[in-house]
PDB file of C-alpha atoms and ligand atoms in Angstrom:
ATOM      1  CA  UNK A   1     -35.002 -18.141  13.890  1.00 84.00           C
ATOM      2  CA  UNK A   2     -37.377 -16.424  11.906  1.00 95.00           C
ATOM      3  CA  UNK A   3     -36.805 -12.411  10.580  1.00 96.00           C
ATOM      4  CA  UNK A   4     -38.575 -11.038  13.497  1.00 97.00           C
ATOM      5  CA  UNK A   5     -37.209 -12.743  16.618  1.00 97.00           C
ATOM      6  CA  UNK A   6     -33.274 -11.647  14.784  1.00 97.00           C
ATOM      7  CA  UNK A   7     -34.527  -8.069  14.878  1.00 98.00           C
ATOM      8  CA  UNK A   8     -35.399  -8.572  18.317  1.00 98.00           C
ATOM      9  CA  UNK A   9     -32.204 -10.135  19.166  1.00 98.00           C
ATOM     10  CA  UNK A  10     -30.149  -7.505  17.457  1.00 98.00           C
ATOM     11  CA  UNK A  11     -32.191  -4.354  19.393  1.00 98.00           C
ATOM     12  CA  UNK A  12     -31.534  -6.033  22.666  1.00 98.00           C
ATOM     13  CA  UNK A  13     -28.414  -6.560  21.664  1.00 98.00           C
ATOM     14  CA  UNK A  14     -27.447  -2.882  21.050  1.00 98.00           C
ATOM     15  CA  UNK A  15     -27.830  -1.323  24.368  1.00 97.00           C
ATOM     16  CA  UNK A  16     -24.505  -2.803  25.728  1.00 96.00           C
ATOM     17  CA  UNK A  17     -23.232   0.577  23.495  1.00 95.00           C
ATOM     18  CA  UNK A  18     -25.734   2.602  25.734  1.00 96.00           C
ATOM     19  CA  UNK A  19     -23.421   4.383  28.359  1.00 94.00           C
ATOM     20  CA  UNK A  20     -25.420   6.354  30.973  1.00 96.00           C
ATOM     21  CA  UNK A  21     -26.402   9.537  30.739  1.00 96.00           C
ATOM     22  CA  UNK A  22     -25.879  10.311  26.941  1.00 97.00           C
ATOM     23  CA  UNK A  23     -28.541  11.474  24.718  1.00 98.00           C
ATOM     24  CA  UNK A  24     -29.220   8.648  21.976  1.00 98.00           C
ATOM     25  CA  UNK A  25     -30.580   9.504  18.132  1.00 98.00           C
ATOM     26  CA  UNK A  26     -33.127   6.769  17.360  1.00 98.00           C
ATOM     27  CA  UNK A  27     -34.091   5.508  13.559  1.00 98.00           C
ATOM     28  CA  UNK A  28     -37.174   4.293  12.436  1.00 98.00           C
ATOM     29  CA  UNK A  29     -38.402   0.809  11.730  1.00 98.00           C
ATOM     30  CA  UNK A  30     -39.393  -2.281  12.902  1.00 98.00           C
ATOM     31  CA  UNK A  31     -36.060  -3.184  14.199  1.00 98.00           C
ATOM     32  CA  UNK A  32     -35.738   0.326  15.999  1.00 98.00           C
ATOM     33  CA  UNK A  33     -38.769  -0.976  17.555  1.00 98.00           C
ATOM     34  CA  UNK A  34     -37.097  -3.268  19.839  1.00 98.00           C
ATOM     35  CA  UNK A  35     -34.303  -1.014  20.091  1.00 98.00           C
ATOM     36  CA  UNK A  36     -36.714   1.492  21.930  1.00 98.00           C
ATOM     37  CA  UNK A  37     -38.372  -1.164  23.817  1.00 98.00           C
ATOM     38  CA  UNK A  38     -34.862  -2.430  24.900  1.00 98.00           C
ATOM     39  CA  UNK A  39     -33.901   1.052  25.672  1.00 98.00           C
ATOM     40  CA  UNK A  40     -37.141   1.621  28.001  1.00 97.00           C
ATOM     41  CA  UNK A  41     -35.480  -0.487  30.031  1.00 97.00           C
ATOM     42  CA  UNK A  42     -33.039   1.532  30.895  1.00 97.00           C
ATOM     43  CA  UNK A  43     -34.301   4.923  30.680  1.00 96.00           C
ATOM     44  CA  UNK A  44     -33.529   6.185  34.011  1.00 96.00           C
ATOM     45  CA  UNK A  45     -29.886   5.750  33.086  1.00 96.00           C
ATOM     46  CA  UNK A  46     -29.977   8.505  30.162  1.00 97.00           C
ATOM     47  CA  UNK A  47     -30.806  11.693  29.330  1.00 97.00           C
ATOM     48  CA  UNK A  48     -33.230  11.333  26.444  1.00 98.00           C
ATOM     49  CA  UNK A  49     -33.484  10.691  22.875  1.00 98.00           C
ATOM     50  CA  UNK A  50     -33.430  12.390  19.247  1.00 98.00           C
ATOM     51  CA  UNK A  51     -36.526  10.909  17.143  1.00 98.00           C
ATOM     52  CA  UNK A  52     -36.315  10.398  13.291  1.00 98.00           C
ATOM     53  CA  UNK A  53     -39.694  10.201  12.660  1.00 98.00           C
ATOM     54  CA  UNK A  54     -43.347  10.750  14.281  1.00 98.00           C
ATOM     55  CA  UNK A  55     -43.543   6.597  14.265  1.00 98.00           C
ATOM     56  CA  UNK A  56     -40.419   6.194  16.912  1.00 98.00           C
ATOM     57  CA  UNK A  57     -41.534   9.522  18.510  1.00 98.00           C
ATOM     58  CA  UNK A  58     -44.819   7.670  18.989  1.00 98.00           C
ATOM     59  CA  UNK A  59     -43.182   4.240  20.668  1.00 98.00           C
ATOM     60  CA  UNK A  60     -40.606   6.764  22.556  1.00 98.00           C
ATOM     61  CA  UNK A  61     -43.619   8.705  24.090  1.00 98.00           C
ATOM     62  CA  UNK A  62     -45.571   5.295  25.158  1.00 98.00           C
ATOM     63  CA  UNK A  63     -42.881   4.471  26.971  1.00 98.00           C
ATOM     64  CA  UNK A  64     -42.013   7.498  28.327  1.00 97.00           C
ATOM     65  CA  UNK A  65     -38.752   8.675  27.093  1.00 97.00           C
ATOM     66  CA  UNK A  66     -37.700  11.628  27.614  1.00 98.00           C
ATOM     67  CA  UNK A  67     -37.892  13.500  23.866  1.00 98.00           C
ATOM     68  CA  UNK A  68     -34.959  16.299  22.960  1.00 98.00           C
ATOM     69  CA  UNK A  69     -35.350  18.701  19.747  1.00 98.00           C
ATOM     70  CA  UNK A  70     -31.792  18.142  17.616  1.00 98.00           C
ATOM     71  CA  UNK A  71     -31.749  22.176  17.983  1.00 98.00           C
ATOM     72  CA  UNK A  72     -31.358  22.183  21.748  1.00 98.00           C
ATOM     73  CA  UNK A  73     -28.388  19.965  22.068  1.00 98.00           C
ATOM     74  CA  UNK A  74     -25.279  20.585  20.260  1.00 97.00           C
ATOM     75  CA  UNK A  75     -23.768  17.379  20.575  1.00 96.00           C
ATOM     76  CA  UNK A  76     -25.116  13.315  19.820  1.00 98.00           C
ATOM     77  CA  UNK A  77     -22.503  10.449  20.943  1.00 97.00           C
ATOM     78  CA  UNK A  78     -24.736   7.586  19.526  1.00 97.00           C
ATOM     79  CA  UNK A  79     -27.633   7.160  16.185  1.00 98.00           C
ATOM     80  CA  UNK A  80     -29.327   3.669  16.302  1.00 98.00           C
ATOM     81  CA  UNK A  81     -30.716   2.698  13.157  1.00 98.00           C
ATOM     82  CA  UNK A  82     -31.483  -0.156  10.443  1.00 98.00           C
ATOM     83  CA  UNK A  83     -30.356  -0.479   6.783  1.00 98.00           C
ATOM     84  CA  UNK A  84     -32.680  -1.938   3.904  1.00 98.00           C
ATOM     85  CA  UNK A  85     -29.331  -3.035   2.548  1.00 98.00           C
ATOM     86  CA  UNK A  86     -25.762  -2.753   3.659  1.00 98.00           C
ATOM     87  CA  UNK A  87     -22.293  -3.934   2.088  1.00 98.00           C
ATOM     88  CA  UNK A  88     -18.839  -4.867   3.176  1.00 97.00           C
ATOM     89  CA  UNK A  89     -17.682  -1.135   3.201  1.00 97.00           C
ATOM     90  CA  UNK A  90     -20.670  -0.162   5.692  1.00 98.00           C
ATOM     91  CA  UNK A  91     -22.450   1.522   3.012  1.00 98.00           C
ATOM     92  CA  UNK A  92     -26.253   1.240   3.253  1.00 98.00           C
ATOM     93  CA  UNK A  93     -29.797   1.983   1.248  1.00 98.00           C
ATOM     94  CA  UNK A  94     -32.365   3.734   3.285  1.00 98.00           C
ATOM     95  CA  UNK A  95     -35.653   4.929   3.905  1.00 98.00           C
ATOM     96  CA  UNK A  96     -37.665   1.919   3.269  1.00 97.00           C
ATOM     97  CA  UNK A  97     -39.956   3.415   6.038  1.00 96.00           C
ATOM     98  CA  UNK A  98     -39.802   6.810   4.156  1.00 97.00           C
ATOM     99  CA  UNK A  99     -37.853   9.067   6.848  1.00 98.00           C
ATOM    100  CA  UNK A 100     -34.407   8.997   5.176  1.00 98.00           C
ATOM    101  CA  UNK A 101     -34.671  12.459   5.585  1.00 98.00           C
ATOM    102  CA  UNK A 102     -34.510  12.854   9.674  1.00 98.00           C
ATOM    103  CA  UNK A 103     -32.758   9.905   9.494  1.00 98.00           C
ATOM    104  CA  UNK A 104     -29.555  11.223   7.668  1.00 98.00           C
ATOM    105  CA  UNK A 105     -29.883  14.208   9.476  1.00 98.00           C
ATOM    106  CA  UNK A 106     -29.641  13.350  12.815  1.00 98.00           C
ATOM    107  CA  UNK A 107     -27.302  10.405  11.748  1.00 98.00           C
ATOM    108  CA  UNK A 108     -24.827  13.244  10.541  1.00 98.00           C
ATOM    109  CA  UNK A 109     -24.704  15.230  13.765  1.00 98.00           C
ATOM    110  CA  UNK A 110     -24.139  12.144  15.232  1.00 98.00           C
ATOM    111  CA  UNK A 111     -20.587  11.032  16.724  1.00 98.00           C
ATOM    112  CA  UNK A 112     -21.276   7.146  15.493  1.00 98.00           C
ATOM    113  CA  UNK A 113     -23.812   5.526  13.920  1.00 98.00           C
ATOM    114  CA  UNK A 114     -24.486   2.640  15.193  1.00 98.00           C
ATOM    115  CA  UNK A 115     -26.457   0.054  12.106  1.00 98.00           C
ATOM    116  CA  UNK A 116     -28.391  -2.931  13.774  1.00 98.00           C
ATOM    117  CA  UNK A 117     -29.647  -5.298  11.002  1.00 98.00           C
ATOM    118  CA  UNK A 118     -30.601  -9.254  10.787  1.00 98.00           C
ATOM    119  CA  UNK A 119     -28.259 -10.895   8.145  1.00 97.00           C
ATOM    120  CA  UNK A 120     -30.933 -10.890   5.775  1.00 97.00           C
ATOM    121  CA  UNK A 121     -30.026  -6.938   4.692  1.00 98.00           C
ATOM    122  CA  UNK A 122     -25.980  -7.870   3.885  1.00 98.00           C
ATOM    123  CA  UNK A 123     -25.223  -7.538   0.387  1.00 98.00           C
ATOM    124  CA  UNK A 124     -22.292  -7.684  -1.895  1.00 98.00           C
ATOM    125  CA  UNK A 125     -23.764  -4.524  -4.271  1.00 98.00           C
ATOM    126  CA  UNK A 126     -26.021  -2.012  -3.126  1.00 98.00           C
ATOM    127  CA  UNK A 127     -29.467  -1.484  -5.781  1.00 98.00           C
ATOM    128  CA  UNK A 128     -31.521  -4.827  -5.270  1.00 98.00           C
ATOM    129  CA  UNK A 129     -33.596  -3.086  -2.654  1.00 98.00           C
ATOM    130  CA  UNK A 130     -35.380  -0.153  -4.803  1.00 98.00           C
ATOM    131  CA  UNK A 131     -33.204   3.250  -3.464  1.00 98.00           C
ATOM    132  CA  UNK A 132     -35.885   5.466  -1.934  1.00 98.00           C
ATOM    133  CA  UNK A 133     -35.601   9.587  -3.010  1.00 98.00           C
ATOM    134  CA  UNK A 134     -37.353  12.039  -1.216  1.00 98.00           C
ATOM    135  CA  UNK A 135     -38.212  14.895  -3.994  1.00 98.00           C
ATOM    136  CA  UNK A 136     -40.353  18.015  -3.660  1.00 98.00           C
ATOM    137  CA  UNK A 137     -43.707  17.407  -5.291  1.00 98.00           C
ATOM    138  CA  UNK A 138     -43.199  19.742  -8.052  1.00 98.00           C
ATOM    139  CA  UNK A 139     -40.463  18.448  -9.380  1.00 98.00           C
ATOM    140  CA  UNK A 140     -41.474  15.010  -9.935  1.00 98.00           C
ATOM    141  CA  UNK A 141     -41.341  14.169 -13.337  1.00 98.00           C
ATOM    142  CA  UNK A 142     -38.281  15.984 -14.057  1.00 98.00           C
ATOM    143  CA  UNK A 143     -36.433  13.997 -11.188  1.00 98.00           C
ATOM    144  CA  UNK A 144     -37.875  10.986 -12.964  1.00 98.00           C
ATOM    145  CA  UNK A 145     -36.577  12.007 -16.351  1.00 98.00           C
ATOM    146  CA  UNK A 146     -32.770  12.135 -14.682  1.00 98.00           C
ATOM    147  CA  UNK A 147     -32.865   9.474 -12.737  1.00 98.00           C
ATOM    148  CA  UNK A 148     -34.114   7.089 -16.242  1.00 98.00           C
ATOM    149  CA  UNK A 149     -31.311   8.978 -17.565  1.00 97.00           C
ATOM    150  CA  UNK A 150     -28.062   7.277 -14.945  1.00 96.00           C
ATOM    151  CA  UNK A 151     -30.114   3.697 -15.822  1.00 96.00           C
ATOM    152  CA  UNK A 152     -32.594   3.539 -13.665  1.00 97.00           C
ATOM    153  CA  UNK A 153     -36.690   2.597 -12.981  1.00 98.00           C
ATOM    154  CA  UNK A 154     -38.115   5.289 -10.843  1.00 98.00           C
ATOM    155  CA  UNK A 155     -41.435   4.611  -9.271  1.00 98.00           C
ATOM    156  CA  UNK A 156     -43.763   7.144  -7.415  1.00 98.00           C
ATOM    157  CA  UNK A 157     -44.644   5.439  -3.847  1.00 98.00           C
ATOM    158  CA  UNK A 158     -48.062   6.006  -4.199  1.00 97.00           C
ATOM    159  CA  UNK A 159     -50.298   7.656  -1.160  1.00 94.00           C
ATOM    160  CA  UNK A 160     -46.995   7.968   0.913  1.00 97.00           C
ATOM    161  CA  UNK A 161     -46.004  11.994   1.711  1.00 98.00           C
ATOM    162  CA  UNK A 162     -43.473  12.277   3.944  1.00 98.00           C
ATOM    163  CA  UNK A 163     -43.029  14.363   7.152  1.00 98.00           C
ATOM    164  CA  UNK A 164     -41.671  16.696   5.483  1.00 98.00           C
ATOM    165  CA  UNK A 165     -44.660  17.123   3.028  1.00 98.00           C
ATOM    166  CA  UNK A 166     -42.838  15.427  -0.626  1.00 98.00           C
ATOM    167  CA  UNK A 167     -43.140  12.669  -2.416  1.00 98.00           C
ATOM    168  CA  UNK A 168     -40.834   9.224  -2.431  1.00 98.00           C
ATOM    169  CA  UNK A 169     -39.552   7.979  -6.007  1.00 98.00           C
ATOM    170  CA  UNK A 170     -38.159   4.047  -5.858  1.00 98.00           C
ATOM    171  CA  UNK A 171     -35.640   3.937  -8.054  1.00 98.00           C
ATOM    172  CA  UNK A 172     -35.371  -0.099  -9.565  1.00 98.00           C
ATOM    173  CA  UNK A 173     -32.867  -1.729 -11.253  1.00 93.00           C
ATOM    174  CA  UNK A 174     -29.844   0.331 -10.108  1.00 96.00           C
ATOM    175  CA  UNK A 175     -26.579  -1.482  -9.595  1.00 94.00           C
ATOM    176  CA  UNK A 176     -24.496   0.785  -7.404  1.00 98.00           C
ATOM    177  CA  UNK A 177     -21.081  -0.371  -7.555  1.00 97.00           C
ATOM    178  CA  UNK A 178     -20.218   3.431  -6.095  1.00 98.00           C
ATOM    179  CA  UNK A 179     -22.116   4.549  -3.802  1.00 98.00           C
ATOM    180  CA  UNK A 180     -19.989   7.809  -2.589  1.00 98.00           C
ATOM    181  CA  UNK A 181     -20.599   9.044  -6.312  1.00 98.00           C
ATOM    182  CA  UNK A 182     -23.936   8.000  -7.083  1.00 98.00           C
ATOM    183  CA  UNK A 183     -24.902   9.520  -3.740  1.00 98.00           C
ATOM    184  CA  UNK A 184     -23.497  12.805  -4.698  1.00 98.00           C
ATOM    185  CA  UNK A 185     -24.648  12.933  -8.044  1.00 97.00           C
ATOM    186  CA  UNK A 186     -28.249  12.370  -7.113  1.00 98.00           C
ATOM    187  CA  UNK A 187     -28.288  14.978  -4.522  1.00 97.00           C
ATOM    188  CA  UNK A 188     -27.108  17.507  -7.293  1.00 98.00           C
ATOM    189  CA  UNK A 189     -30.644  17.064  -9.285  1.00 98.00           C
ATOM    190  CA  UNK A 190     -32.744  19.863  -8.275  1.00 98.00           C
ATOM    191  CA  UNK A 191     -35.875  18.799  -6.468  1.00 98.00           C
ATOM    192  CA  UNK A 192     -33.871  15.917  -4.777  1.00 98.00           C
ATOM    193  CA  UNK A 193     -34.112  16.606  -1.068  1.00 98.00           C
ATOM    194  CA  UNK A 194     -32.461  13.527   0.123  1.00 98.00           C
ATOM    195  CA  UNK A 195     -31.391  10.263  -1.663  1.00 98.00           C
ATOM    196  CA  UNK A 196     -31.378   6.885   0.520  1.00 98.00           C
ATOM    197  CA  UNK A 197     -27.826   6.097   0.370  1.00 98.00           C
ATOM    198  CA  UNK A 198     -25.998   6.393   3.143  1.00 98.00           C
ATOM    199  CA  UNK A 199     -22.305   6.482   1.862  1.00 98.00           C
ATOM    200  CA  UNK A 200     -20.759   9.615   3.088  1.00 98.00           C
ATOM    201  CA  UNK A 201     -21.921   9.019   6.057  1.00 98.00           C
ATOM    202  CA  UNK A 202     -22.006   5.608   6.525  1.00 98.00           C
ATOM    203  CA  UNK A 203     -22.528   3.008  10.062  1.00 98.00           C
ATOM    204  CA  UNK A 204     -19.675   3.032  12.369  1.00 98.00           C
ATOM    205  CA  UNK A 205     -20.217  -0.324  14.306  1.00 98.00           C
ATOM    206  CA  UNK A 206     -22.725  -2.945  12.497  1.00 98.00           C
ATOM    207  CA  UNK A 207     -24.205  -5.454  15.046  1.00 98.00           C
ATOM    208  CA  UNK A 208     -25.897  -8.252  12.636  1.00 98.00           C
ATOM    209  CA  UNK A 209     -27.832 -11.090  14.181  1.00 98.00           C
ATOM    210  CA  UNK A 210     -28.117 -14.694  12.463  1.00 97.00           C
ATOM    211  CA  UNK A 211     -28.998 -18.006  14.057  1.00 96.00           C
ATOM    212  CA  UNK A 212     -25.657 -18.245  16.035  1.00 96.00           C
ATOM    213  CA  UNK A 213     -26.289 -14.688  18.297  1.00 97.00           C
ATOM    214  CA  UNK A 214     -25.269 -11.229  17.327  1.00 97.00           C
ATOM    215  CA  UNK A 215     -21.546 -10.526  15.544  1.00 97.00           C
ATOM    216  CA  UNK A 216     -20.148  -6.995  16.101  1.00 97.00           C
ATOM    217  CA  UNK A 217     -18.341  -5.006  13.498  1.00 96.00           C
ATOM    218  CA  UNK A 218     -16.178  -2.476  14.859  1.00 91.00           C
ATOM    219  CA  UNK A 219     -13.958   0.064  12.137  1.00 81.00           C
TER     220      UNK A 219
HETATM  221  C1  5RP B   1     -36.632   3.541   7.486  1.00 88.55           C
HETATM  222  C2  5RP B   1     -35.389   2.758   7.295  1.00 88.55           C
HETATM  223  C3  5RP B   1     -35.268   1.469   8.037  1.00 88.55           C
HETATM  224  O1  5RP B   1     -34.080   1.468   8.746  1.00 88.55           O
HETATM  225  C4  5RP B   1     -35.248   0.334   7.053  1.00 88.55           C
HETATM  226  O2  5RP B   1     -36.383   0.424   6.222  1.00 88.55           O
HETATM  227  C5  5RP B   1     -35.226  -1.025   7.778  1.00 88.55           C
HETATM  228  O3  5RP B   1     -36.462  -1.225   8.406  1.00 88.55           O
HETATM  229  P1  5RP B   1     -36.815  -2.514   9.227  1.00 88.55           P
HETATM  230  O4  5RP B   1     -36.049  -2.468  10.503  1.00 88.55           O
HETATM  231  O5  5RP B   1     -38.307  -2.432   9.433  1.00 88.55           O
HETATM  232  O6  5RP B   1     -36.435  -3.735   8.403  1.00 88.55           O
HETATM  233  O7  5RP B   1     -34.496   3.142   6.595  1.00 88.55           O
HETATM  234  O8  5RP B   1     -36.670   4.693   6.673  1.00 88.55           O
END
């Protein structure tokens, strides 16, 4: 099966975890996508949704979803959302589509994140995938300097701002054999507004889809 028709399947395969009338967070990405076009499906049956970015919010609208601001609810059962990379331990690199930021957000206020991801995106050690870093404009260069200074190739994503209005750094060539620390160590660099790893908070239940159907990991 090629890339594509696995995303598909693993989408589809998520909404068994869609009980009715619960508000759902949605990610960002091509393998949202047919998440939200499973989830049209059965839109009747829920309350709305929480977007992570204006491309979901987009898709959600076309197919008329009903959209809820994360300040008007003050609780989130489910977040749906893809990994660049993931590992044994559930830990994941993110933001490949540049909206780590809403992303970990509403993945935080969320009761269980819920990862869907082809086999393609399992790894044994987080860093092949370049880690994504949203950083405020201004402080560019000197997140560059620190990050070259833990080991690692920072690139500026060129022509890409984010919602938010900053800048994405790439950061090559990092092996990240802990990603709790390394998480919390790059969020302590001033001008770091979010880093891409999702370790603290980390998927819940992992459905991954490979040529034999869709195998459920449940903690
Ligand atoms: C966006 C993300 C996506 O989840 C990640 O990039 C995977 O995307 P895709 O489903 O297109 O492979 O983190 O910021």
């Amino acid at each position: 099966m090629n890339q594509n028709k696995l995303k598909e399947a693993v989408g589809w395969a998520a909404i068994d975890f869609i009980k009715p009338n619960i508000i759902v967070g949605i990610g960002t990405g091509s393998t949202v996508d047919y998440f939200i076009e499973a989830l049209s499906s059965i839109k009747h049956r829920i309350k709305g949704v929480v977007s992570s970015s204006a491309k979901s919010t987009h898709k959600l609208k076309k197919f008329g979803m009903n959209i809820i601001d994360l300040n008007d609810i003050n609780s989130l059962p489910f977040y749906i959302d893809s990994a660049d990379e993931i590992d044994s331990a559930r830990c994941m690199i993110k933001g490949g589509g540049a909206a780590l930021t809403q992303e970990k957000i509403i993945a935080s206020a969320a009761d269980k994140f819920i990862c869907i991801i082809d086999s393609s995106k399992k790894v044994s050690t987080l860093g092949k995938f370049p880690l994504p870093i949203e950083v405020i404009p201004m402080a560019r260069n000197f997140v560059i300097r620190e990050l070259e200074k833990i080991g690692g190739n920072p690139r500026y994503r060129h022509k890409i701002v984010t919602e938010n209005g900053n800048i994405i750094l790439d950061v090559h060539n990092l092996i990240i054999s802990d990603p709790v620390s390394l998480e919390r160590s790059i969020n302590c660099i001033p001008g770091v507004v979010t880093v891409g790893i999702f370790a603290s908070r980390k998927a819940d239940i992992v459905l991954i889809s490979n040529d034999n159907g869709v195998e459920t990991i449940i903690t």
